[in-house]
mmCIF file of C-alpha atoms in Angstrom:
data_model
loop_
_atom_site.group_PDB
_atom_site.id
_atom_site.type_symbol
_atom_site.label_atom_id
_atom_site.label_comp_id
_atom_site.label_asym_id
_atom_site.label_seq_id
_atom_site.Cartn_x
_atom_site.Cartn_y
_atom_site.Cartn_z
ATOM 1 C CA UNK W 1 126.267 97.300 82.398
ATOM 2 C CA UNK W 2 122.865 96.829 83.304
ATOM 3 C CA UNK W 3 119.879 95.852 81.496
ATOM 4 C CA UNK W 4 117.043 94.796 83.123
ATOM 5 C CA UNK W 5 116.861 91.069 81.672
ATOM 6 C CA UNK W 6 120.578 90.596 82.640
ATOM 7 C CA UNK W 7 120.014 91.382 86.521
ATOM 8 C CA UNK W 8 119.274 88.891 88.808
ATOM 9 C CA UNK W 9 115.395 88.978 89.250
ATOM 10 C CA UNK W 10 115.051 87.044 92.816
ATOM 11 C CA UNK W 11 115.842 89.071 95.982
ATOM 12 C CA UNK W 12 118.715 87.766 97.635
ATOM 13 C CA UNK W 13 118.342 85.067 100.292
ATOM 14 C CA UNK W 14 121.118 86.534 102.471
ATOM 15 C CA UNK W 15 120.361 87.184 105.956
ATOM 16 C CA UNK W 16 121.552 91.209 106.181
ATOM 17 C CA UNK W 17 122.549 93.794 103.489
ATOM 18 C CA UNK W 18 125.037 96.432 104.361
ATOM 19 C CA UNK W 19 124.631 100.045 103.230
ATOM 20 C CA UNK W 20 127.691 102.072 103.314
ATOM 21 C CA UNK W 21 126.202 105.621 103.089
ATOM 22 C CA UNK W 22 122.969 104.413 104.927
ATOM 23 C CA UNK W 23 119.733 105.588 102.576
ATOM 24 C CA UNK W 24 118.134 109.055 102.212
ATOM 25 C CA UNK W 25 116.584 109.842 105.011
ATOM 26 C CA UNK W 26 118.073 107.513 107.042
ATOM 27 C CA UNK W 27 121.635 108.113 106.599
ATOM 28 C CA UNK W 28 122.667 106.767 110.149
ATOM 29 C CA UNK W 29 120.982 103.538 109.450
ATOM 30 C CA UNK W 30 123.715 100.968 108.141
ATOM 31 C CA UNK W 31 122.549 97.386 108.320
ATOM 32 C CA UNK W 32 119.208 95.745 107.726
ATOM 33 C CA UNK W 33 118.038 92.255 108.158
ATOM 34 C CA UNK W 34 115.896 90.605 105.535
ATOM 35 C CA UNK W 35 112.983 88.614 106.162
ATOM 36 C CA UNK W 36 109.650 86.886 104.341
ATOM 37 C CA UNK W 37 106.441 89.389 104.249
ATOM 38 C CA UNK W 38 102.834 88.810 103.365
ATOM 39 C CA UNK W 39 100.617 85.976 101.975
ATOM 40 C CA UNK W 40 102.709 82.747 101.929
ATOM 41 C CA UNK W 41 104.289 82.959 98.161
ATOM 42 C CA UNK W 42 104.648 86.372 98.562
ATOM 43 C CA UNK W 43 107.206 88.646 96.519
ATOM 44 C CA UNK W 44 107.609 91.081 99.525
ATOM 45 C CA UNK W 45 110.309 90.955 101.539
ATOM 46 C CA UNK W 46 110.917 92.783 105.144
ATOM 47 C CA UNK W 47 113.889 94.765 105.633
ATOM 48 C CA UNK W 48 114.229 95.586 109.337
ATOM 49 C CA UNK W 49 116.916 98.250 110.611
ATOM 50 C CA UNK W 50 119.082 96.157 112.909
ATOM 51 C CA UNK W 51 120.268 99.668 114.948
ATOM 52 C CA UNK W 52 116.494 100.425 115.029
ATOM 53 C CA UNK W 53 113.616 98.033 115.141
ATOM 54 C CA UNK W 54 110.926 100.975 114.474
ATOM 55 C CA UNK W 55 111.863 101.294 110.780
ATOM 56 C CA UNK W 56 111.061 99.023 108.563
ATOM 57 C CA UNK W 57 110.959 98.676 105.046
ATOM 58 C CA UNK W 58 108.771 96.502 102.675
ATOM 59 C CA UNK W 59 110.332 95.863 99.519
ATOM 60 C CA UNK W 60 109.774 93.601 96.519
ATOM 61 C CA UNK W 61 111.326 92.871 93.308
ATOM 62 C CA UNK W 62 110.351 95.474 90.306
ATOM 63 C CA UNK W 63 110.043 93.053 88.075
ATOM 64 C CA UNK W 64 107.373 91.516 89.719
ATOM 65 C CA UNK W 65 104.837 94.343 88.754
ATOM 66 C CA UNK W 66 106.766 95.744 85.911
ATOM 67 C CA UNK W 67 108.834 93.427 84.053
ATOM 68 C CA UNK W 68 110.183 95.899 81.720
ATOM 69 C CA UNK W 69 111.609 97.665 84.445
ATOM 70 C CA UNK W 70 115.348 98.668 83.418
ATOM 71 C CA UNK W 71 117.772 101.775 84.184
ATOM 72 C CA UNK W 72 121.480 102.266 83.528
ATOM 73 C CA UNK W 73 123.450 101.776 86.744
ATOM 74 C CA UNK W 74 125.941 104.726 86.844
ATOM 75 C CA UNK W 75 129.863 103.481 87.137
ATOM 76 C CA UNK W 76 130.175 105.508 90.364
ATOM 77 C CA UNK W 77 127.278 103.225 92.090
ATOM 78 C CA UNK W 78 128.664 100.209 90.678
ATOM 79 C CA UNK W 79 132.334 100.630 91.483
ATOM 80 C CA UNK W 80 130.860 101.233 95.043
ATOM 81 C CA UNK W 81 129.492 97.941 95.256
ATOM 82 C CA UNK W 82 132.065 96.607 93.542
ATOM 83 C CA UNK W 83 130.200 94.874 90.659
ATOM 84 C CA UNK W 84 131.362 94.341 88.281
ATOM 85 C CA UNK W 85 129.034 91.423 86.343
ATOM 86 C CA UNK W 86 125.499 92.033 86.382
ATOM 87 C CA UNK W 87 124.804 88.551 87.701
ATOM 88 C CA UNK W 88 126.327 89.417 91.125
ATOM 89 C CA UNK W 89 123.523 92.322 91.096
ATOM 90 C CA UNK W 90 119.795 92.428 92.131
ATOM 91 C CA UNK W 91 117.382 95.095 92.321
ATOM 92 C CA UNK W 92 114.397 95.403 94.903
ATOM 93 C CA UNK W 93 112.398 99.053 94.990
ATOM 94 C CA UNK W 94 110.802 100.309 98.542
ATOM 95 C CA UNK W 95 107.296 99.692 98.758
ATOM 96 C CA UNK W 96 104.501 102.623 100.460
ATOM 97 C CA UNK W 97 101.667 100.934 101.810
ATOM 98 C CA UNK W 98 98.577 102.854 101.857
ATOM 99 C CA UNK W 99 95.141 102.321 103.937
ATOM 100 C CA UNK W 100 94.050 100.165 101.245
ATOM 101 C CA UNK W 101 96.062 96.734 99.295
ATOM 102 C CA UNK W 102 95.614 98.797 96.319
ATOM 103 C CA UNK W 103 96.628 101.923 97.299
ATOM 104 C CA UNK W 104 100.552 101.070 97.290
ATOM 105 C CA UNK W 105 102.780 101.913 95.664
ATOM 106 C CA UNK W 106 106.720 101.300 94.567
ATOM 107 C CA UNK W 107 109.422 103.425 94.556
ATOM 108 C CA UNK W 108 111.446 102.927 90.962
ATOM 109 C CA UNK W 109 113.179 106.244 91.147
ATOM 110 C CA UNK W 110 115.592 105.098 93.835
ATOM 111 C CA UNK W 111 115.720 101.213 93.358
ATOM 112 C CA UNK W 112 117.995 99.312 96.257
ATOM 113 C CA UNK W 113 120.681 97.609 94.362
ATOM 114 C CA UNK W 114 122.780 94.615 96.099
ATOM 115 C CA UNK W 115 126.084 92.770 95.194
ATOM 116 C CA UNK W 116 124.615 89.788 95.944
ATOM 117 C CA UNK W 117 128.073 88.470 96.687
ATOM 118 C CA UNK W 118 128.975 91.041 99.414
ATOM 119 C CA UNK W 119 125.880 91.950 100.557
ATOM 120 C CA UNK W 120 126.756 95.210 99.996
ATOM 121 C CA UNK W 121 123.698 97.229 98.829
ATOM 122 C CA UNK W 122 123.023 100.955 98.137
ATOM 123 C CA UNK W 123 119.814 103.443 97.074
ATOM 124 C CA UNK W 124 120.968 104.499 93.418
ATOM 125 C CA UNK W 125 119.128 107.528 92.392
ATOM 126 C CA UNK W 126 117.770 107.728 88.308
ATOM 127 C CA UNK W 127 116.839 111.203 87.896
ATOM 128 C CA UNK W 128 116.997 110.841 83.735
ATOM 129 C CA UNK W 129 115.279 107.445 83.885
ATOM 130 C CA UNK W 130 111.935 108.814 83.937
ATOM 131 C CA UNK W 131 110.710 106.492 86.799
ATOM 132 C CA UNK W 132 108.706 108.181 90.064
ATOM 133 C CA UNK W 133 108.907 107.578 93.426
ATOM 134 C CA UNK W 134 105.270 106.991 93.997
ATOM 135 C CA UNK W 135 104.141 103.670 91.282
ATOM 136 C CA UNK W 136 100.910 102.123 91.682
ATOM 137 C CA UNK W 137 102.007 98.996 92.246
ATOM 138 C CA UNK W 138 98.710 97.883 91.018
ATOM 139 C CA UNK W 139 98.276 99.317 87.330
ATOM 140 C CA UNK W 140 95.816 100.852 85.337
ATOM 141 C CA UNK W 141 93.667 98.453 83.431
ATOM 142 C CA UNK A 1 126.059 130.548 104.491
ATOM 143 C CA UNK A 2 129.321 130.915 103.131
ATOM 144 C CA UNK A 3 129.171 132.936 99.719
ATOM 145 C CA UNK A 4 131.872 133.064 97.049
ATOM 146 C CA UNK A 5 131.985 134.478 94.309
ATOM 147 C CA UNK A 6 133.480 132.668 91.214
ATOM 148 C CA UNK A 7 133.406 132.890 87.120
ATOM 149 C CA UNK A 8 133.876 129.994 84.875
ATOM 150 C CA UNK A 9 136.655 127.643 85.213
ATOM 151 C CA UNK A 10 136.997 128.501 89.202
ATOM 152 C CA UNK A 11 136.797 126.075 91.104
ATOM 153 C CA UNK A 12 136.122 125.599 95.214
ATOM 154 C CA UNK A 13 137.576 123.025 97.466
ATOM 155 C CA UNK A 14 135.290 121.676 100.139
ATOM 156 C CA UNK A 15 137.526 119.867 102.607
ATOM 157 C CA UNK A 16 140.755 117.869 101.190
ATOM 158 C CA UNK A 17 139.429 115.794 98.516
ATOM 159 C CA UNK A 18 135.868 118.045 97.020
ATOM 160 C CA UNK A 19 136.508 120.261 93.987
ATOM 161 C CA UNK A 20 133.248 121.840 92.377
ATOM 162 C CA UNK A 21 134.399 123.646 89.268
ATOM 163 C CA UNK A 22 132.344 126.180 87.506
ATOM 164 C CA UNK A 23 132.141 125.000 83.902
ATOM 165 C CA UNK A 24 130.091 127.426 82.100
ATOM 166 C CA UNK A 25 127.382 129.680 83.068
ATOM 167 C CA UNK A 26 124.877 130.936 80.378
ATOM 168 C CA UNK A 27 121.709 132.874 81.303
ATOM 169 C CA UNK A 28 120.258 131.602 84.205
ATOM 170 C CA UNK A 29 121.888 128.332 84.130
ATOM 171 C CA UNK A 30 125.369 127.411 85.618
ATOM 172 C CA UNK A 31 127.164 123.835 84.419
ATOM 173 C CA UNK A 32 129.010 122.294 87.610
ATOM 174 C CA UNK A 33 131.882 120.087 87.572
ATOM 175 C CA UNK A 34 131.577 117.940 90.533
ATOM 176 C CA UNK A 35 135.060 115.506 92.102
ATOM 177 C CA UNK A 36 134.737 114.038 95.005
ATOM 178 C CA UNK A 37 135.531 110.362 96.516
ATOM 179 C CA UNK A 38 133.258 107.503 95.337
ATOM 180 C CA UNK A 39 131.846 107.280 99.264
ATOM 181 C CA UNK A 40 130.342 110.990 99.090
ATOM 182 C CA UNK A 41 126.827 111.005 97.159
ATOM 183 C CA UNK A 42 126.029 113.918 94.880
ATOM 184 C CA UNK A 43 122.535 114.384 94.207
ATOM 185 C CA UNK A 44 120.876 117.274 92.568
ATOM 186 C CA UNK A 45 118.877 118.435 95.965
ATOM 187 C CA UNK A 46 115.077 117.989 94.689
ATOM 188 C CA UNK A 47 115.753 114.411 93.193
ATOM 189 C CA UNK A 48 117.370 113.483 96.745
ATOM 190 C CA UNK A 49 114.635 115.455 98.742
ATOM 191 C CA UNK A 50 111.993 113.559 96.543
ATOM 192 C CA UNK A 51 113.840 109.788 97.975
ATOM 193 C CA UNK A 52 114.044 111.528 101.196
ATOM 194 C CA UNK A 53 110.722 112.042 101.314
ATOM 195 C CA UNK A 54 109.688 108.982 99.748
ATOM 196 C CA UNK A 55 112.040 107.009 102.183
ATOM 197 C CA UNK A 56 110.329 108.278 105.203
ATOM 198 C CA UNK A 57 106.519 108.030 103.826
ATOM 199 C CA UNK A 58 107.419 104.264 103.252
ATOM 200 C CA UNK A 59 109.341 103.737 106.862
ATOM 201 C CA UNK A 60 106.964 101.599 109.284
ATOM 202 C CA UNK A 61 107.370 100.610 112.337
ATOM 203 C CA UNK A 62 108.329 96.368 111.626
ATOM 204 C CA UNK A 63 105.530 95.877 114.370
ATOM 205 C CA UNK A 64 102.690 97.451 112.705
ATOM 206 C CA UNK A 65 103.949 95.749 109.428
ATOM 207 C CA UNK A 66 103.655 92.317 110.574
ATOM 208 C CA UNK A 67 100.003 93.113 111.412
ATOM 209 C CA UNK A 68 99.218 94.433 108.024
ATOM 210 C CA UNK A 69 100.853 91.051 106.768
ATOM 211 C CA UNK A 70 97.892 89.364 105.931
ATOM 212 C CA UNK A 71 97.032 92.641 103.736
ATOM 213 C CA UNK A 72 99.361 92.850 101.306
ATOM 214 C CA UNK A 73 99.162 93.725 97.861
ATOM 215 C CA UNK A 74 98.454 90.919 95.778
ATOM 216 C CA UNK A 75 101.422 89.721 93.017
ATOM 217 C CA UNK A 76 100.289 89.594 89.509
ATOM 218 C CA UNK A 77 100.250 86.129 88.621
ATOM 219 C CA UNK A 78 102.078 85.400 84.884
ATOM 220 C CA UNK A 79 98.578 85.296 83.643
ATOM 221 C CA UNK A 80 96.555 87.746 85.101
ATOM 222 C CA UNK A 81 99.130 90.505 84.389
ATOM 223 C CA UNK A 82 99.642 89.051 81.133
ATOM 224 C CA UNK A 83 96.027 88.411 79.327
ATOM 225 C CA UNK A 84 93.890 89.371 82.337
ATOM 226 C CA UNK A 85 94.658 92.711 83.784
ATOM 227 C CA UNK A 86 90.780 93.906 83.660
ATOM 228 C CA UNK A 87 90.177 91.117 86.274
ATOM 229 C CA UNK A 88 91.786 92.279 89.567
ATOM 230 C CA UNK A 89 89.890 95.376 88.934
ATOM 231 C CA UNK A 90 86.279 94.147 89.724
ATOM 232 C CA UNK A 91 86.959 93.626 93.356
#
């Protein structure tokens, strides 16, 4: 499966996503609520631990900032989630703030992907996609 | 550490239900074979250190986000990233 044009482009509107094996890092962190972030109209999303309210993660569609965004979902990951149809999927990447609007970047290497059905979610890794970890978010003229 | 020594086609169990077989070792490489349930990640160690990494530089404390709401990176609009990409550099 899996092309970027087939996936489900908004994030979903659920309340909480589930993650089974928790996320690098954070492995003991299972369950995070979603919630609006930024300017009104904004394509950032919150996504607060609910076993810790310190960490918090701001995340945002890829395709918002780079439309051609696409990777190969590995049948491991996606028999995890149980997906099966790449409708029931949607992709958001962790976002770094820096000291400046500019300065942030997005994580593509290790996108977040959700069955938006279950609400089960996961951190799939891409090592032969070519994406980094680190994307301006803002590009390059 | 435990240490083991093994030549292609060997295999080690770790617990009940992880086999990592040596496939084929040439040079200074070695070819893995990897089973193990679908809930156990396997990760080559710098790509997951790398997420790790990138996880916790990204982590903020919800409270200091909300104050930084009104700072947020700006979306492309359709036509700005589009035709107009040179513009959101001025400022």
């Amino acid at each position: 499966m899996t092309q970027s044009s087939t996936l489900n482009p908004t994030p979903p509107v659920t309340a909480s996503l589930h993650f089974a094996a928790g996320i690098p890092g954070f492995p003991h962190l299972h369950d995070f609520v979603m919630a609006a972030w930024g300017k009104p109209e904004s394509p950032f999303m919150l996504m607060t631990a609910i076993d810790d309210s310190d960490v918090g993660f701001v995340v945002v569609s890829p395709f918002v900032f780079y439309p051609e965004y696409e990777f190969e979902l590995d049948k491991s990951t996606a028999q995890r989630l149980s997906l099966s149809d790449p409708a029931d999927a949607t992709v958001m990447c962790i976002v770094t703030l820096g000291e400046r609007p500019d300065d942030a970047t997005v994580n593509l290497l290790g996108p977040i992907v959700v069955n938006i059905r279950t609400c089960e979610a996961c951190q799939a890794v891409l090592p032969h996609a070519g994406h980094g970890a680190k994307v301006p978010l803002k590009r390059a003229a | 550490m435990l240490v083991l020594t093994r030549r292609a086609n060997q295999s080690i169990m770790i617990g009940h239900d992880i086999v990592v077989t040596v496939l084929e070792v040439r040079g200074d490489q070695v070819r893995l074979g990897i089973r193990a349930p679908r809930s156990v990640d396997v990760h080559r160690e710098e790509v997951f250190a790398t997420l790790q990494q990138a996880n916790k530089a990204a982590a903020t404390s919800p409270r200091d986000l909300a104050a930084l709401e009104g700072s947020a990176p700006d979306a492309p609009s359709a036509e700005t990233s589009a035709t107009q990409s040179g513009e959101s550099q001025q400022h």
